[in-house]
CSV table of C-alpha atoms and ligand atoms in Angstrom, one decimal:
chain,number,residue,atom,x,y,z
H,1,MET,CA,69.5,120.4,111.9
H,2,LYS,CA,69.9,123.5,109.8
H,3,GLY,CA,71.2,123.8,106.2
H,4,LYS,CA,72.2,121.5,103.5
H,5,ILE,CA,74.5,118.6,104.2
H,6,VAL,CA,76.4,117.2,101.2
H,7,ILE,CA,78.2,113.9,101.2
H,8,LEU,CA,81.0,113.3,98.7
H,9,GLY,CA,81.4,109.6,97.9
H,10,GLY,CA,78.9,106.8,98.2
H,11,GLY,CA,81.1,104.0,99.3
H,12,ILE,CA,80.7,102.4,102.7
H,13,ALA,CA,81.4,105.6,104.7
H,14,GLY,CA,79.2,107.8,102.6
H,15,ILE,CA,76.2,105.4,102.5
H,16,SER,CA,76.5,104.9,106.3
H,17,ALA,CA,76.3,108.7,106.7
H,18,LYS,CA,73.3,109.0,104.3
H,19,LEU,CA,71.4,106.3,106.1
H,20,ILE,CA,71.5,108.4,109.3
H,21,ASN,CA,70.1,111.4,107.4
H,22,LYS,CA,68.3,110.7,104.1
H,23,ASN,CA,67.9,114.4,103.5
H,24,ALA,CA,71.6,114.8,102.9
H,25,LEU,CA,72.7,115.1,99.2
H,26,LEU,CA,74.9,112.1,98.1
H,27,ILE,CA,77.3,112.6,95.2
H,28,ASP,CA,79.3,109.9,93.6
H,29,LYS,CA,80.9,109.5,90.2
H,30,SER,CA,79.6,106.0,89.9
H,31,LYS,CA,76.1,104.5,89.6
H,32,TYR,CA,77.3,101.5,91.6
H,33,MET,CA,79.0,101.1,94.9
H,34,ILE,CA,82.0,98.9,94.4
H,35,MET,CA,82.3,96.3,97.1
H,36,ALA,CA,86.1,96.2,97.4
H,37,PRO,CA,86.5,92.8,99.1
H,38,ARG,CA,84.6,91.3,96.2
H,39,LEU,CA,87.2,92.6,93.7
H,40,ILE,CA,89.3,89.7,94.9
H,41,ASP,CA,86.5,87.3,93.9
H,42,ILE,CA,86.6,88.8,90.4
H,43,LEU,CA,90.2,87.8,90.1
H,44,SER,CA,89.2,84.2,90.7
H,45,GLY,CA,86.5,84.2,88.0
H,46,TYR,CA,83.3,85.8,89.5
H,47,PRO,CA,81.5,88.1,87.1
H,48,GLU,CA,82.0,91.9,87.5
H,49,GLU,CA,78.4,92.4,88.7
H,50,HIS,CA,79.3,90.5,91.9
H,51,ALA,CA,81.2,93.5,93.1
H,52,MET,CA,78.8,96.2,91.7
H,53,ILE,CA,76.1,97.1,94.2
H,54,ASN,CA,73.1,99.1,93.0
H,55,ARG,CA,72.7,102.2,95.1
H,56,ASN,CA,71.0,105.5,94.5
H,57,ALA,CA,73.2,108.6,94.7
H,58,ASP,CA,71.4,111.9,94.3
H,59,ILE,CA,73.9,113.2,91.8
H,60,ILE,CA,76.2,111.0,89.7
H,61,ASP,CA,79.1,113.2,88.8
H,62,ASN,CA,82.9,113.4,89.3
H,63,VAL,CA,84.2,115.7,92.1
H,64,LYS,CA,86.9,117.9,90.6
H,65,ASN,CA,87.6,120.4,93.2
H,66,ILE,CA,86.2,122.0,96.4
H,67,ASP,CA,86.1,125.7,97.1
H,68,PHE,CA,86.1,125.7,100.9
H,69,LYS,CA,85.9,129.5,101.2
H,70,ASN,CA,82.7,129.8,99.1
H,71,LYS,CA,81.4,126.4,100.3
H,72,SER,CA,80.9,124.9,96.9
H,73,VAL,CA,81.8,121.6,95.3
H,74,ILE,CA,82.9,121.7,91.7
H,75,LEU,CA,81.8,118.7,89.7
H,76,ASP,CA,82.5,117.9,86.0
H,77,ASN,CA,79.0,119.1,85.1
H,78,ASN,CA,77.7,121.2,87.9
H,79,THR,CA,78.5,123.2,91.1
H,80,VAL,CA,76.9,122.3,94.3
H,81,ASN,CA,76.8,124.5,97.4
H,82,TYR,CA,76.8,123.2,100.9
H,83,GLU,CA,76.3,124.2,104.5
H,84,LYS,CA,78.1,121.2,105.9
H,85,LEU,CA,80.3,118.8,103.9
H,86,ILE,CA,81.2,115.2,104.6
H,87,ILE,CA,84.1,113.9,102.5
H,88,ALA,CA,84.0,110.2,102.0
H,89,LEU,CA,86.0,109.8,98.8
H,90,GLY,CA,87.9,106.6,99.7
H,91,ALA,CA,91.4,105.7,98.9
H,92,SER,CA,93.9,105.5,96.0
H,93,GLN,CA,96.9,103.3,95.4
H,94,ASN,CA,100.1,105.1,94.7
H,95,TYR,CA,103.0,103.3,93.2
H,96,SER,CA,104.3,106.1,90.9
H,97,PHE,CA,107.3,106.4,93.2
H,98,ILE,CA,108.6,103.0,92.0
H,99,ASN,CA,110.9,103.1,88.9
H,100,GLY,CA,109.1,101.3,86.1
H,101,SER,CA,105.6,101.9,87.6
H,102,GLN,CA,104.1,101.6,84.1
H,103,TYR,CA,104.7,97.8,84.4
H,104,ILE,CA,102.8,97.5,87.7
H,105,TYR,CA,99.2,96.5,88.1
H,106,GLY,CA,97.1,97.9,91.0
H,107,LEU,CA,93.8,96.7,92.2
H,108,SER,CA,91.2,99.3,93.2
H,109,SER,CA,88.5,99.1,90.5
H,110,ILE,CA,86.5,96.6,88.5
H,111,GLU,CA,88.6,97.6,85.4
H,112,ASP,CA,91.8,96.8,87.3
H,113,ALA,CA,90.4,93.4,88.4
H,114,ILE,CA,89.5,92.5,84.8
H,115,LYS,CA,92.9,93.5,83.5
H,116,ILE,CA,94.7,91.4,86.1
H,117,ARG,CA,92.4,88.4,85.5
H,118,GLU,CA,93.3,88.6,81.7
H,119,LYS,CA,97.0,89.0,82.4
H,120,PHE,CA,96.9,85.8,84.7
H,121,LYS,CA,96.3,83.8,81.5
H,122,THR,CA,99.7,84.6,80.0
H,123,SER,CA,101.7,84.9,83.2
H,124,ASP,CA,103.7,82.1,84.8
H,125,ASN,CA,105.7,84.2,87.3
H,126,ILE,CA,103.8,86.7,89.4
H,127,VAL,CA,105.3,89.0,91.9
H,128,ILE,CA,103.2,90.8,94.5
H,129,ILE,CA,104.6,93.8,96.2
H,130,GLY,CA,103.4,93.9,99.8
H,131,GLY,CA,102.4,91.2,102.3
H,132,GLY,CA,99.5,93.0,103.9
H,133,TYR,CA,95.8,92.0,103.6
H,134,LEU,CA,95.6,92.8,99.9
H,135,GLY,CA,98.8,91.0,98.9
H,136,ILE,CA,98.1,87.8,100.7
H,137,GLU,CA,94.4,87.7,99.6
H,138,ILE,CA,95.4,88.2,96.0
H,139,ALA,CA,98.0,85.4,96.4
H,140,GLY,CA,95.2,83.2,97.6
H,141,THR,CA,93.2,83.5,94.4
H,142,ILE,CA,96.0,82.5,92.1
H,143,LYS,CA,96.3,78.9,91.1
H,144,ASN,CA,99.2,77.0,89.4
H,145,LYS,CA,101.6,79.9,89.0
H,146,ASN,CA,105.0,80.8,90.6
H,147,ILE,CA,104.0,83.5,93.1
H,148,THR,CA,106.5,85.6,95.1
H,149,ILE,CA,105.5,88.1,97.7
H,150,ILE,CA,108.0,90.8,98.5
H,151,GLU,CA,107.5,92.3,101.9
H,152,ARG,CA,109.6,95.0,103.4
H,153,ASP,CA,108.9,94.0,107.0
H,154,LYS,CA,110.1,90.8,108.7
H,155,ARG,CA,106.5,89.4,108.8
H,156,LEU,CA,103.2,89.4,107.0
H,157,LEU,CA,100.2,91.5,108.1
H,158,THR,CA,102.2,94.1,109.9
H,159,GLY,CA,100.2,95.8,112.7
H,160,LEU,CA,98.1,92.7,113.4
H,161,PRO,CA,98.8,90.1,116.2
H,162,ASP,CA,101.4,87.5,115.6
H,163,ASN,CA,98.9,84.7,115.2
H,164,PHE,CA,97.6,86.4,112.0
H,165,HIS,CA,101.1,86.3,110.5
H,166,ILE,CA,101.7,82.7,111.6
H,167,CYS,CA,98.4,81.5,110.1
H,168,ALA,CA,98.9,83.4,106.8
H,169,GLU,CA,102.4,82.2,106.4
H,170,LYS,CA,101.4,78.6,107.0
H,171,ILE,CA,98.7,78.7,104.4
H,172,LEU,CA,100.8,80.5,101.8
H,173,LYS,CA,103.7,78.2,102.2
H,174,LYS,CA,101.4,75.2,101.8
H,175,ASN,CA,100.3,76.7,98.5
H,176,ASN,CA,104.0,77.1,97.5
H,177,VAL,CA,104.0,80.9,97.6
H,178,LYS,CA,107.5,82.2,98.1
H,179,ILE,CA,107.7,85.0,100.7
H,180,ILE,CA,110.7,87.3,100.8
H,181,TYR,CA,110.9,89.4,104.0
H,182,ASN,CA,113.0,92.5,104.8
H,183,SER,CA,113.2,93.4,101.1
H,184,SER,CA,112.2,96.6,99.3
H,185,VAL,CA,111.4,96.9,95.6
H,186,LYS,CA,113.8,99.3,93.9
H,187,SER,CA,112.4,99.1,90.4
H,188,VAL,CA,110.3,97.0,88.0
H,189,ALA,CA,110.8,96.1,84.4
H,190,LYS,CA,108.6,94.3,81.9
H,191,ASP,CA,109.9,90.9,82.9
H,192,LYS,CA,111.4,91.4,86.4
H,193,VAL,CA,111.3,93.0,89.8
H,194,ILE,CA,114.5,94.3,91.2
H,195,THR,CA,115.0,94.6,95.0
H,196,SER,CA,118.0,95.9,97.0
H,197,ASP,CA,119.6,92.4,96.8
H,198,LYS,CA,118.1,90.3,94.1
H,199,GLU,CA,116.1,90.2,90.8
H,200,TYR,CA,112.9,88.1,90.4
H,201,GLU,CA,111.4,87.0,87.1
H,202,SER,CA,108.0,88.5,86.7
H,203,ASP,CA,105.4,88.4,83.9
H,204,LEU,CA,102.9,90.2,86.1
H,205,THR,CA,103.8,92.5,89.0
H,206,LEU,CA,101.0,93.5,91.3
H,207,PHE,CA,101.1,96.3,93.8
H,208,ALA,CA,99.7,95.7,97.3
H,209,GLY,CA,102.0,97.9,99.1
H,210,GLY,CA,99.5,100.2,100.8
H,211,LEU,CA,96.9,102.8,100.2
H,212,THR,CA,96.7,106.6,100.5
H,213,GLY,CA,93.6,108.7,100.7
H,214,ASN,CA,92.0,109.7,97.4
H,215,ARG,CA,94.6,111.5,95.4
H,216,ILE,CA,92.2,114.4,94.7
H,217,ILE,CA,92.4,115.3,98.4
H,218,GLY,CA,96.2,115.9,98.1
H,219,ASN,CA,95.4,118.7,95.7
H,220,LEU,CA,92.8,120.4,97.8
H,221,ASN,CA,93.4,123.5,100.0
H,222,ILE,CA,93.0,121.5,103.3
H,223,THR,CA,95.4,120.0,105.8
H,224,ASN,CA,96.0,116.4,104.8
H,225,LYS,CA,98.4,113.6,105.4
H,226,ASN,CA,99.0,111.1,102.5
H,227,SER,CA,95.9,112.6,100.8
H,228,LYS,CA,93.7,111.9,103.9
H,229,ILE,CA,92.1,114.9,105.5
H,230,VAL,CA,93.4,115.5,109.0
H,231,VAL,CA,90.4,115.7,111.4
H,232,ASP,CA,89.9,116.1,115.1
H,233,LYS,CA,88.1,113.6,117.3
H,234,TYR,CA,84.8,114.8,116.0
H,235,LEU,CA,86.0,114.1,112.5
H,236,ARG,CA,86.0,117.8,111.7
H,237,SER,CA,88.7,119.2,109.5
H,238,LEU,CA,91.3,121.3,111.3
H,239,ASP,CA,90.8,124.1,108.9
H,240,TYR,CA,87.1,124.3,108.2
H,241,PRO,CA,84.6,123.5,111.1
H,242,ASP,CA,81.8,122.8,108.6
H,243,VAL,CA,83.8,120.1,106.8
H,244,TYR,CA,84.0,116.5,108.0
H,245,ALA,CA,85.9,113.4,106.7
H,246,CYS,CA,85.4,109.7,107.2
H,247,GLY,CA,86.5,106.3,106.1
H,248,ASP,CA,89.6,106.0,104.0
H,249,SER,CA,89.6,109.7,103.4
H,250,MET,CA,90.3,110.7,107.1
H,251,SER,CA,93.4,110.8,109.2
H,252,VAL,CA,92.3,111.4,112.9
H,253,GLU,CA,94.7,113.7,114.7
H,254,ASN,CA,96.6,112.0,117.6
H,255,TYR,CA,95.2,108.6,116.7
H,256,HIS,CA,97.7,106.1,115.3
H,257,ASN,CA,97.2,103.1,113.0
H,258,ILE,CA,93.4,103.3,112.4
H,259,PRO,CA,92.9,100.5,109.8
H,260,MET,CA,91.4,101.3,106.5
H,261,SER,CA,88.5,98.9,106.8
H,262,ALA,CA,84.8,98.6,106.2
H,263,ILE,CA,83.9,98.7,109.9
H,264,ILE,CA,85.9,101.9,110.4
H,265,ALA,CA,84.3,103.4,107.3
H,266,ARG,CA,80.9,102.6,108.6
H,267,SER,CA,81.4,103.8,112.1
H,268,SER,CA,83.2,107.0,111.1
H,269,GLY,CA,80.5,107.8,108.4
H,270,ILE,CA,77.8,107.6,111.1
H,271,THR,CA,79.8,109.8,113.5
H,272,ALA,CA,80.6,112.3,110.8
H,273,MET,CA,76.9,112.6,110.0
H,274,TYR,CA,75.8,112.9,113.6
H,275,ASN,CA,78.3,115.7,114.1
H,276,ALA,CA,77.4,117.5,110.8
H,277,MET,CA,73.8,117.5,112.2
H,278,GLY,CA,75.0,119.5,115.2
H,279,ASN,CA,76.1,116.8,117.7
H,280,MET,CA,79.5,116.5,119.3
H,281,LYS,CA,80.1,112.7,119.2
H,282,GLU,CA,83.7,111.6,119.7
H,283,PHE,CA,84.9,109.0,117.2
H,284,ARG,CA,86.4,105.9,118.7
H,285,ALA,CA,88.0,103.5,116.3
H,286,ASN,CA,87.1,99.9,117.0
H,287,ASN,CA,87.9,97.4,114.3
H,288,TYR,CA,86.2,94.6,116.2
H,289,VAL,CA,85.9,92.2,113.3
H,290,ASN,CA,89.0,91.4,111.3
H,291,ILE,CA,88.8,88.4,108.9
H,292,VAL,CA,91.4,87.5,106.3
H,293,GLU,CA,90.6,85.2,103.3
H,294,ILE,CA,93.3,83.3,101.5
H,295,GLY,CA,91.7,81.1,98.9
H,296,ASN,CA,89.2,79.1,100.8
H,297,ASN,CA,91.0,79.6,104.2
H,298,TYR,CA,89.5,82.1,106.6
H,299,PHE,CA,90.9,83.3,109.9
H,300,GLY,CA,90.9,86.5,112.0
H,301,SER,CA,89.5,87.9,115.2
H,302,VAL,CA,86.2,89.1,116.6
H,303,ASN,CA,86.6,91.3,119.7
H,304,ASN,CA,90.2,90.1,120.0
H,305,SER,CA,89.3,86.4,120.1
H,306,PHE,CA,91.1,84.5,117.3
H,307,ILE,CA,88.8,82.4,115.0
H,308,LYS,CA,89.3,80.4,111.9
H,309,GLY,CA,87.5,78.1,109.5
H,310,ASN,CA,83.8,78.1,108.7
H,311,VAL,CA,82.9,80.5,111.6
H,312,ALA,CA,85.3,83.1,110.2
H,313,LYS,CA,84.1,82.5,106.7
H,314,PHE,CA,80.4,83.0,107.7
H,315,ILE,CA,81.2,86.2,109.6
H,316,LYS,CA,83.0,87.7,106.6
H,317,LYS,CA,80.3,86.7,104.1
H,318,VAL,CA,77.6,88.1,106.4
H,319,ALA,CA,79.5,91.4,107.0
H,320,ILE,CA,79.9,91.9,103.2
H,321,ALA,CA,76.2,91.0,102.5
H,322,LEU,CA,75.1,93.5,105.2
H,323,SER,CA,77.1,96.3,103.7
H,324,ALA,CA,75.6,95.5,100.3
H,325,ASN,CA,72.1,95.6,101.8
H,326,TYR,CA,72.8,99.0,103.5
H,327,ALA,CA,73.9,100.4,100.1
H,328,ARG,CA,70.8,99.0,98.3
H,329,SER,CA,68.5,100.5,100.9
H,330,ILE,CA,69.4,104.2,100.3
I,1,LIG,C1,90.7,95.0,96.9
I,1,LIG,C2,90.3,95.4,98.3
I,1,LIG,C3,89.8,94.5,99.2
I,1,LIG,C4,89.4,94.9,100.5
I,1,LIG,N1,88.9,94.0,101.4
I,1,LIG,C5,88.5,94.4,102.6
I,1,LIG,C6,88.0,93.4,103.5
I,1,LIG,O1,87.9,92.2,103.3
I,1,LIG,N2,87.5,93.9,104.7
I,1,LIG,C7,87.6,95.2,105.1
I,1,LIG,O2,87.1,95.6,106.2
I,1,LIG,N3,88.1,96.1,104.2
I,1,LIG,C8,88.5,95.7,103.0
I,1,LIG,N4,89.0,96.7,102.1
I,1,LIG,C9,89.0,98.1,102.5
I,1,LIG,C10,87.6,98.7,102.5
I,1,LIG,O3,87.0,98.3,101.3
I,1,LIG,C11,87.7,100.2,102.6
I,1,LIG,O4,88.4,100.5,103.8
I,1,LIG,C12,86.3,100.8,102.6
I,1,LIG,O5,85.7,100.6,101.4
I,1,LIG,C13,86.5,102.4,102.8
I,1,LIG,O6,85.2,103.0,102.6
I,1,LIG,P1,85.1,104.4,102.1
I,1,LIG,O7,83.6,104.8,102.0
I,1,LIG,O8,86.0,105.3,102.8
I,1,LIG,O9,85.7,104.4,100.6
I,1,LIG,P2,85.1,103.6,99.3
I,1,LIG,O10,84.2,102.5,99.8
I,1,LIG,O11,86.2,103.3,98.5
I,1,LIG,O12,84.1,104.7,98.7
I,1,LIG,C14,84.6,105.9,98.1
I,1,LIG,C15,83.5,106.4,97.1
I,1,LIG,O13,84.0,107.6,96.6
I,1,LIG,C16,83.7,107.7,95.2
I,1,LIG,N5,84.6,108.6,94.5
I,1,LIG,C17,85.9,108.5,94.5
I,1,LIG,N6,86.4,109.6,93.9
I,1,LIG,C18,85.4,110.3,93.4
I,1,LIG,C19,85.3,111.5,92.7
I,1,LIG,N7,86.3,112.2,92.2
I,1,LIG,N8,84.0,112.0,92.5
I,1,LIG,C20,82.9,111.4,92.9
I,1,LIG,N9,83.0,110.2,93.6
I,1,LIG,C21,84.2,109.7,93.9
I,1,LIG,C22,83.9,106.2,94.7
I,1,LIG,O14,83.1,106.0,93.5
I,1,LIG,C23,83.4,105.4,95.9
I,1,LIG,O15,82.0,105.1,95.7
I,1,LIG,C24,89.5,96.3,100.8
I,1,LIG,C25,89.9,97.2,99.9
I,1,LIG,C26,90.4,96.8,98.7
I,1,LIG,C27,90.9,97.9,97.7
């Protein structure tokens, strides 16, 4: 391997890349890796530290811009040159397109989780926009409130097999969660959510309607789709052969519906690093473990076999603990 490899972002994809090549330089704005699945636990009362994993980045600084022509990364306090660059800056939530977005709460950081947890205390009516993973898992943490999920599709967990939807719907209905299908949110006010055909009282409106790549990427001089860098099957940018992307920051050309998940982040981080080191390894997306948690109900699939109950819970907890251990080991 020749030259310096720089990794931007020390989340699951970035640390997986770094573990393959400890000589690479890892840059992250945060001292901790945030374990996103555990943000849900914070909503139900766990301390913040539960989702903050100690990991060593080589430089703690915010990535402001990238000068691809001169191969340099502009940080708040420094400029770093690279020979090869791996971009693993994760995702952002974007709900600014909804009228009244100032009344909406997103969940992508510890601060978000704390704000939402506080707001639970004074909210009786809670509306969740989106019935994907995030929306239904959040609904599972909320007790003794009137919860409404507004989903634009005719089912929950779009893109996953029907038994995921059936199982999720059964659990949520048992918990008295109201689910509105085929409905899109038009605007949000302080005390209500307005859809194309109805208004819903809401003291707290949460957004779980999807993620884009990190919004910084949308402003870079590189081909991207929804702020995800478009890469080929080797995870190389279409514009710059010395730039790779992985995890939630990548959109693989000609590959549809790659989930934004920890397993994909890990496998793509590893592939990106191998290729940055001079190999030509094709990325194959295989999200072989997929576990959903609604309150204390767990279900999902392992290698396409449906599982639920304690086995599913065990697999999810072990997977999260393993990712935390990987992070601590760099
Ligand atoms: C609430 C929630 C729950 C989830 N639950 C699950 C689940 O149960 N199972 C599952 O498989 N997936 C889950 N996911 C998705 C999963 O967490 C992501 O797909 C995965 O973390 C993506 O890894 P990544 O490395 O691409 O991004 P991240 O893990 O988000 O890492 C991005 C890193 O980039 C750093 N960064 C960002 N911007 C900058 C900047 N400007 N300068 C410097 N550093 C920067 C961040 O600090 C972060 O460390 C969940 C996501 C969320 C939001």
